[in-house]
Amino acid sequence: MTDAPSSHPGWVEQELYGWGRYPRIGSLVARPESQRGLVAAATSAASNGDSSSGLIAHGLGRSYGDVALLRNGRVILTRRLDRMLAFDESTGVLRCEAGVSLEDLLEVFLPRGWFPPVLPGTKFVTVGGAVANDIHGKSHHADGTFCDHVNSIDLLLASGEMVTVSRDQHSELFWATVGGIGLTGIILAVEFALRRVDGPWFETESIRIRDLDHFFEVSAASTGFTHVVSWIDTLAKGKRLGRGTFSRGRHAVGNNQPVGKGLFSKLPLTVPIDLPNLVLNPFTLRVFNEVFYRKQWRAETKGLVHFEPWFFPLDVIGNWNRGYGPRGMIQYQIVVPPDPEHRAIRTVIEGIATSGMGSFLAVLKEFGDNAHGGLSFPMPGVTLALDFPNYGKPLFELLNRMDRVVAEAGGRVYLGKDSRLSKEMFQQMYPGWQEWKAVRDEWDPTGRFQSELGRRLGLVQGPVDKAEEAA
Amino acid sequence: MSEDVTENATEDQPGRGCAVVLGATSPIAEAFCRRAAEAGYSVFAAARSAEAAAAIAADVSVRSRQSTGSCAFDALDAATIEAVFAQAEQELGRIALVLVAFGDMGDVGGADVGGAGELEAARRVLDVNYTGAALASEAGAGALLRGIGGSQTGDVPTLLGIASVAGDRGRQSNYAYGSAKGGYALYLQGLRNRLFKLGVHVVTVKFGFIDTPMTHGMKTAIPIASPDAAAQALLKAARKGTDVLYFPFFWRFIMFIIRSIPERLFKRLSL
Ligand SMILES: Cc1cc2nc3c(=O)[nH]c(=O)nc-3n(C[C@H](O)[C@H](O)[C@H](O)COP(=O)(O)OP(=O)(O)OC[C@H]3O[C@@H](n4cnc5c(N)ncnc54)[C@H](O)[C@@H]3O)c2cc1C
Ligand SMILES: NC(=O)c1ccc[n+]([C@@H]2O[C@H](COP(=O)([O-])OP(=O)(O)OC[C@H]3O[C@@H](n4cnc5c(N)ncnc54)[C@H](OP(=O)(O)O)[C@@H]3O)[C@@H](O)[C@H]2O)c1
């Protein structure tokens, strides 16, 4: 117990990684307890004469790749900034610090009849991370992204100043921060609207899907549902390509049966240690996909379910990512624009199926029309998310091939899940990147905010790039 | 406000009176504020910075819809300590629970034995962790006595004072802090004895490693508990009337062993 005096947020060396546990990168890490502490930490990082090595915010580390990591730089953990600052019971508008998690929101507000505006596939995400990756959920076609419900953002700038940005105040910075992967500044607080609900219950339906065309048919016929998602068997080829299970649902109306607090919040299972790399292998993969598909043995089932296992099936097993072993995993999420013949998505699924490196979890969903530009991922079209054990080179080659298919179709890769996309592919996929960068550079001319992903994609300059430029 | 028979009752809970927390910016104390509100207490948060205390109180009231209040104080200034209780009583009524949470680990034990910097640092550590904590406990006990008999839930008014396992044996790395915490534990022991027949309970809290700025980045083989787990242990100890709380519990055994090492041997060790 001989650490630094309390009120000075100390910097400690720590190895960090995202949910994919690849890559793992050491940096100097601070974990401030308050907004004031965060500002002090950011300032101390700047005045230590190594401001060129950069700074990035890190929420709960639920992005998969290197978007919240920084080699030879400083990382500020925001999770302890978890104060709820003000709530308007009549409108559902909440102002809270950036480290408040969606889990926290559910725990505090669901018993009072309020629900987060958008939920991703896990509740262990901070509000800051939700803004920085402009996250989407099963209800994208109905509700848009998380940021569609955000009124304003308090941002700590590179200059050390704090600004509040919104659709009317510094709107260009607001839009650059939406999906801005932490590179415009550190989000201190966010004001956004919760949604009124009657209770935690969802009316759901589950439909067995024969093939890709069937998926699009059912998807088109699901407009009466606010939430849709489907799981597909990535090993199915030929006529069965795209087979799986389609789930759709909506908040149950009038059913406000209370739920015991914390009923679902305890994790009954966890993977306490890394499983050997071989546990998730082609054989277990085949069994898993087969079982998952057969589970839905009736063509259609309906039910009233608690939202939690339905939204977060994976949260039930804590640290499930450790099941992929020490080498970690790669998640690959793409979206391609609508196409009556579904060529690109078919090519990608086929490419995976024939590679033999099938994915354990494959999620397919059509997005709505809402898109934000900049680096925000969602756009009209169909999105596919895949999990791969980190097979290394052969997998990277496969994904590079898939990148080209996606880019040619006018689609893109989700940066919040990426650890390997090339700069060239990125520039093709995000045509608005230059305008985004121009705004970013204007507010952070010396490049204080950096990340591994930002450096790789040429969005910011790392020390190496800077040295090269000078030479 | 003190005549209000429903105290701070909400739709689903009877009111339990007010919990006053000194040093609310400590993550342990802040978690305690949230948990106490959840358990039915109104919460008065006091911290060095008025702004920080207000933010904590606002958070607690958004989360729990309990009434809250806040103010600034400095453990080095006895008058500000007394003012905390007066203001809490005035704003929120009967005080039922007091947590003395502030502490300052300081930076004593370097190479400069007896140097001017050391003396100044040692004075501060002693003043905050011993004098300040003892005075806050004394004033808190007075406030709890004033509220005696007012509980509708039959709870015993309780003072929780945060000492430390570091107070169980003097060690080269932090004996200024350790001795202040040890002295404070002794103060609490006497206070408990004095208040017993008056109907106020005193809990001496000896924390091991809790995951706060004090310990962030510390490399240790001993597991570190979360501030929220510590806060829940505090509330449980108040409810059960525990005298001396070691948390996590195994520190009772660790410190038993450390206290059992003969001094002749101990003085040669660097634990
Ligand atoms: C099981 C699982 C399911 C998921 N499902 C979905 C899904 O359905 N839809 C979806 O969109 N995403 C999904 N995700 C991804 C996840 O929602 C995003 O990656 C989210 O951004 C993670 O938030 P975080 O708080 O963990 O942030 P981190 O992962 O720590 O950081 C993510 C980014 O946010 C930035 N950031 C974090 N806090 C701040 C701040 N205060 N200020 C500025 N920048 C900040 C970081 O710099 C980084 O760029 C899923 C992830 C998992 C593990
Ligand atoms: N963490 C552990 O492992 C551990 C172990 C044993 C005991 N403890 C004890 O637990 C308590 C809480 O500590 P923590 O771990 O949460 O550490 P912390 O975050 O450093 O909290 C210390 C608190 O004391 C306050 N404080 C310091 N000097 C003060 C002064 N002069 N006047 C008023 N307040 C003052 C600080 O306020 P500011 O915000 O204004 O700085 C801060 O809120 C302390 O008593 C500590 O000694 C902790």
JSON list of C-alpha atoms in Angstrom, two decimals, chain A residues 227-342:
[
{"chain": "A", "resi": 227, "resn": "HIS", "atom": "CA", "xyz": [-36.81, -5.64, -33.13]},
{"chain": "A", "resi": 228, "resn": "VAL", "atom": "CA", "xyz": [-35.42, -8.20, -35.55]},
{"chain": "A", "resi": 229, "resn": "VAL", "atom": "CA", "xyz": [-32.30, -10.34, -35.76]},
{"chain": "A", "resi": 230, "resn": "SER", "atom": "CA", "xyz": [-31.37, -13.71, -37.14]},
{"chain": "A", "resi": 231, "resn": "TRP", "atom": "CA", "xyz": [-28.70, -16.30, -36.57]},
{"chain": "A", "resi": 232, "resn": "ILE", "atom": "CA", "xyz": [-27.38, -18.19, -39.53]},
{"chain": "A", "resi": 233, "resn": "ASP", "atom": "CA", "xyz": [-25.42, -21.38, -39.98]},
{"chain": "A", "resi": 234, "resn": "THR", "atom": "CA", "xyz": [-22.25, -20.31, -41.73]},
{"chain": "A", "resi": 235, "resn": "LEU", "atom": "CA", "xyz": [-21.34, -23.86, -42.64]},
{"chain": "A", "resi": 236, "resn": "ALA", "atom": "CA", "xyz": [-24.45, -24.44, -44.77]},
{"chain": "A", "resi": 237, "resn": "LYS", "atom": "CA", "xyz": [-23.65, -24.28, -48.47]},
{"chain": "A", "resi": 238, "resn": "GLY", "atom": "CA", "xyz": [-25.47, -24.52, -51.79]},
{"chain": "A", "resi": 239, "resn": "LYS", "atom": "CA", "xyz": [-29.22, -24.54, -51.54]},
{"chain": "A", "resi": 240, "resn": "ARG", "atom": "CA", "xyz": [-29.10, -24.20, -47.77]},
{"chain": "A", "resi": 241, "resn": "LEU", "atom": "CA", "xyz": [-26.89, -21.15, -47.79]},
{"chain": "A", "resi": 242, "resn": "GLY", "atom": "CA", "xyz": [-28.21, -18.67, -45.26]},
{"chain": "A", "resi": 243, "resn": "ARG", "atom": "CA", "xyz": [-30.34, -21.13, -43.32]},
{"chain": "A", "resi": 244, "resn": "GLY", "atom": "CA", "xyz": [-30.96, -20.21, -39.71]},
{"chain": "A", "resi": 245, "resn": "THR", "atom": "CA", "xyz": [-33.42, -18.75, -37.26]},
{"chain": "A", "resi": 246, "resn": "PHE", "atom": "CA", "xyz": [-35.17, -15.41, -37.54]},
{"chain": "A", "resi": 247, "resn": "SER", "atom": "CA", "xyz": [-36.23, -13.70, -34.29]},
{"chain": "A", "resi": 248, "resn": "ARG", "atom": "CA", "xyz": [-38.50, -10.74, -34.09]},
{"chain": "A", "resi": 249, "resn": "GLY", "atom": "CA", "xyz": [-40.19, -8.97, -31.24]},
{"chain": "A", "resi": 250, "resn": "ARG", "atom": "CA", "xyz": [-41.63, -5.84, -29.70]},
{"chain": "A", "resi": 251, "resn": "HIS", "atom": "CA", "xyz": [-42.15, -4.43, -26.23]},
{"chain": "A", "resi": 252, "resn": "ALA", "atom": "CA", "xyz": [-45.21, -6.07, -24.71]},
{"chain": "A", "resi": 253, "resn": "VAL", "atom": "CA", "xyz": [-47.91, -3.52, -24.07]},
{"chain": "A", "resi": 254, "resn": "GLY", "atom": "CA", "xyz": [-49.90, -3.48, -20.85]},
{"chain": "A", "resi": 255, "resn": "ASN", "atom": "CA", "xyz": [-47.80, -6.16, -19.24]},
{"chain": "A", "resi": 256, "resn": "ASN", "atom": "CA", "xyz": [-46.07, -4.50, -16.36]},
{"chain": "A", "resi": 257, "resn": "GLN", "atom": "CA", "xyz": [-45.60, -7.47, -14.13]},
{"chain": "A", "resi": 258, "resn": "PRO", "atom": "CA", "xyz": [-42.66, -6.45, -11.99]},
{"chain": "A", "resi": 259, "resn": "VAL", "atom": "CA", "xyz": [-39.44, -8.38, -12.04]},
{"chain": "A", "resi": 260, "resn": "GLY", "atom": "CA", "xyz": [-37.29, -9.07, -9.03]},
{"chain": "A", "resi": 261, "resn": "LYS", "atom": "CA", "xyz": [-34.28, -6.80, -8.99]},
{"chain": "A", "resi": 262, "resn": "GLY", "atom": "CA", "xyz": [-31.13, -8.41, -10.21]},
{"chain": "A", "resi": 263, "resn": "LEU", "atom": "CA", "xyz": [-32.90, -11.57, -11.27]},
{"chain": "A", "resi": 264, "resn": "PHE", "atom": "CA", "xyz": [-30.95, -11.75, -14.47]},
{"chain": "A", "resi": 265, "resn": "SER", "atom": "CA", "xyz": [-28.04, -9.57, -13.61]},
{"chain": "A", "resi": 266, "resn": "LYS", "atom": "CA", "xyz": [-26.08, -12.26, -11.82]},
{"chain": "A", "resi": 267, "resn": "LEU", "atom": "CA", "xyz": [-23.89, -14.24, -14.12]},
{"chain": "A", "resi": 268, "resn": "PRO", "atom": "CA", "xyz": [-24.64, -17.87, -13.49]},
{"chain": "A", "resi": 269, "resn": "LEU", "atom": "CA", "xyz": [-21.75, -19.07, -15.59]},
{"chain": "A", "resi": 270, "resn": "THR", "atom": "CA", "xyz": [-18.34, -17.75, -16.42]},
{"chain": "A", "resi": 271, "resn": "VAL", "atom": "CA", "xyz": [-15.34, -18.96, -18.32]},
{"chain": "A", "resi": 272, "resn": "PRO", "atom": "CA", "xyz": [-12.77, -18.29, -15.62]},
{"chain": "A", "resi": 273, "resn": "ILE", "atom": "CA", "xyz": [-9.69, -19.21, -17.62]},
{"chain": "A", "resi": 274, "resn": "ASP", "atom": "CA", "xyz": [-8.60, -19.36, -21.21]},
{"chain": "A", "resi": 275, "resn": "LEU", "atom": "CA", "xyz": [-9.79, -22.54, -22.81]},
{"chain": "A", "resi": 276, "resn": "PRO", "atom": "CA", "xyz": [-7.15, -24.23, -24.95]},
{"chain": "A", "resi": 277, "resn": "ASN", "atom": "CA", "xyz": [-7.11, -22.95, -28.51]},
{"chain": "A", "resi": 278, "resn": "LEU", "atom": "CA", "xyz": [-8.46, -26.27, -29.73]},
{"chain": "A", "resi": 279, "resn": "VAL", "atom": "CA", "xyz": [-11.74, -26.30, -27.83]},
{"chain": "A", "resi": 280, "resn": "LEU", "atom": "CA", "xyz": [-13.42, -24.27, -30.53]},
{"chain": "A", "resi": 281, "resn": "ASN", "atom": "CA", "xyz": [-12.34, -26.21, -33.59]},
{"chain": "A", "resi": 282, "resn": "PRO", "atom": "CA", "xyz": [-13.97, -27.14, -36.91]},
{"chain": "A", "resi": 283, "resn": "PHE", "atom": "CA", "xyz": [-15.68, -30.13, -35.36]},
{"chain": "A", "resi": 284, "resn": "THR", "atom": "CA", "xyz": [-17.21, -28.36, -32.36]},
{"chain": "A", "resi": 285, "resn": "LEU", "atom": "CA", "xyz": [-18.12, -25.61, -34.77]},
{"chain": "A", "resi": 286, "resn": "ARG", "atom": "CA", "xyz": [-20.11, -27.98, -36.93]},
{"chain": "A", "resi": 287, "resn": "VAL", "atom": "CA", "xyz": [-21.90, -29.47, -33.93]},
{"chain": "A", "resi": 288, "resn": "PHE", "atom": "CA", "xyz": [-22.65, -26.05, -32.52]},
{"chain": "A", "resi": 289, "resn": "ASN", "atom": "CA", "xyz": [-24.17, -24.73, -35.73]},
{"chain": "A", "resi": 290, "resn": "GLU", "atom": "CA", "xyz": [-26.17, -27.89, -36.27]},
{"chain": "A", "resi": 291, "resn": "VAL", "atom": "CA", "xyz": [-27.58, -27.80, -32.75]},
{"chain": "A", "resi": 292, "resn": "PHE", "atom": "CA", "xyz": [-28.33, -24.13, -33.02]},
{"chain": "A", "resi": 293, "resn": "TYR", "atom": "CA", "xyz": [-30.22, -24.71, -36.22]},
{"chain": "A", "resi": 294, "resn": "ARG", "atom": "CA", "xyz": [-32.09, -27.81, -35.00]},
{"chain": "A", "resi": 295, "resn": "LYS", "atom": "CA", "xyz": [-33.03, -26.09, -31.77]},
{"chain": "A", "resi": 296, "resn": "GLN", "atom": "CA", "xyz": [-35.65, -24.32, -33.78]},
{"chain": "A", "resi": 297, "resn": "TRP", "atom": "CA", "xyz": [-37.31, -27.56, -34.84]},
{"chain": "A", "resi": 298, "resn": "ARG", "atom": "CA", "xyz": [-40.73, -26.13, -35.31]},
{"chain": "A", "resi": 299, "resn": "ALA", "atom": "CA", "xyz": [-41.17, -23.79, -38.25]},
{"chain": "A", "resi": 300, "resn": "GLU", "atom": "CA", "xyz": [-42.46, -21.03, -35.99]},
{"chain": "A", "resi": 301, "resn": "THR", "atom": "CA", "xyz": [-42.72, -20.39, -32.26]},
{"chain": "A", "resi": 302, "resn": "LYS", "atom": "CA", "xyz": [-44.11, -17.49, -30.28]},
{"chain": "A", "resi": 303, "resn": "GLY", "atom": "CA", "xyz": [-43.68, -16.39, -26.72]},
{"chain": "A", "resi": 304, "resn": "LEU", "atom": "CA", "xyz": [-43.67, -13.66, -24.14]},
{"chain": "A", "resi": 305, "resn": "VAL", "atom": "CA", "xyz": [-40.11, -13.46, -22.82]},
{"chain": "A", "resi": 306, "resn": "HIS", "atom": "CA", "xyz": [-38.09, -11.32, -20.47]},
{"chain": "A", "resi": 307, "resn": "PHE", "atom": "CA", "xyz": [-36.04, -8.94, -22.59]},
{"chain": "A", "resi": 308, "resn": "GLU", "atom": "CA", "xyz": [-32.73, -9.80, -21.04]},
{"chain": "A", "resi": 309, "resn": "PRO", "atom": "CA", "xyz": [-31.90, -13.31, -22.34]},
{"chain": "A", "resi": 310, "resn": "TRP", "atom": "CA", "xyz": [-33.48, -12.28, -25.61]},
{"chain": "A", "resi": 311, "resn": "PHE", "atom": "CA", "xyz": [-31.28, -9.22, -26.05]},
{"chain": "A", "resi": 312, "resn": "PHE", "atom": "CA", "xyz": [-28.14, -10.49, -24.40]},
{"chain": "A", "resi": 313, "resn": "PRO", "atom": "CA", "xyz": [-27.96, -14.26, -24.90]},
{"chain": "A", "resi": 314, "resn": "LEU", "atom": "CA", "xyz": [-24.18, -14.11, -24.52]},
{"chain": "A", "resi": 315, "resn": "ASP", "atom": "CA", "xyz": [-24.07, -12.03, -21.35]},
{"chain": "A", "resi": 316, "resn": "VAL", "atom": "CA", "xyz": [-25.32, -15.10, -19.51]},
{"chain": "A", "resi": 317, "resn": "ILE", "atom": "CA", "xyz": [-21.83, -16.55, -19.72]},
{"chain": "A", "resi": 318, "resn": "GLY", "atom": "CA", "xyz": [-19.36, -14.08, -18.24]},
{"chain": "A", "resi": 319, "resn": "ASN", "atom": "CA", "xyz": [-16.09, -13.80, -20.17]},
{"chain": "A", "resi": 320, "resn": "TRP", "atom": "CA", "xyz": [-17.36, -16.10, -22.90]},
{"chain": "A", "resi": 321, "resn": "ASN", "atom": "CA", "xyz": [-14.68, -14.59, -25.12]},
{"chain": "A", "resi": 322, "resn": "ARG", "atom": "CA", "xyz": [-12.11, -16.60, -23.18]},
{"chain": "A", "resi": 323, "resn": "GLY", "atom": "CA", "xyz": [-13.58, -19.68, -24.80]},
{"chain": "A", "resi": 324, "resn": "TYR", "atom": "CA", "xyz": [-11.53, -18.78, -27.85]},
{"chain": "A", "resi": 325, "resn": "GLY", "atom": "CA", "xyz": [-8.30, -19.34, -26.01]},
{"chain": "A", "resi": 326, "resn": "PRO", "atom": "CA", "xyz": [-5.25, -17.14, -25.55]},
{"chain": "A", "resi": 327, "resn": "ARG", "atom": "CA", "xyz": [-4.90, -16.27, -29.23]},
{"chain": "A", "resi": 328, "resn": "GLY", "atom": "CA", "xyz": [-8.20, -14.39, -29.04]},
{"chain": "A", "resi": 329, "resn": "MET", "atom": "CA", "xyz": [-10.84, -13.95, -31.68]},
{"chain": "A", "resi": 330, "resn": "ILE", "atom": "CA", "xyz": [-11.66, -11.77, -34.61]},
{"chain": "A", "resi": 331, "resn": "GLN", "atom": "CA", "xyz": [-15.10, -10.38, -35.18]},
{"chain": "A", "resi": 332, "resn": "TYR", "atom": "CA", "xyz": [-16.01, -9.26, -38.66]},
{"chain": "A", "resi": 333, "resn": "GLN", "atom": "CA", "xyz": [-19.09, -7.17, -39.16]},
{"chain": "A", "resi": 334, "resn": "ILE", "atom": "CA", "xyz": [-20.05, -5.75, -42.51]},
{"chain": "A", "resi": 335, "resn": "VAL", "atom": "CA", "xyz": [-22.97, -4.01, -44.12]},
{"chain": "A", "resi": 336, "resn": "VAL", "atom": "CA", "xyz": [-23.72, -4.02, -47.85]},
{"chain": "A", "resi": 337, "resn": "PRO", "atom": "CA", "xyz": [-26.33, -1.86, -49.57]},
{"chain": "A", "resi": 338, "resn": "PRO", "atom": "CA", "xyz": [-29.66, -3.31, -50.68]},
{"chain": "A", "resi": 339, "resn": "ASP", "atom": "CA", "xyz": [-29.45, -5.40, -53.85]},
{"chain": "A", "resi": 340, "resn": "PRO", "atom": "CA", "xyz": [-32.41, -7.36, -55.24]},
{"chain": "A", "resi": 341, "resn": "GLU", "atom": "CA", "xyz": [-30.13, -10.28, -56.00]},
{"chain": "A", "resi": 342, "resn": "HIS", "atom": "CA", "xyz": [-28.17, -10.15, -52.73]}
]
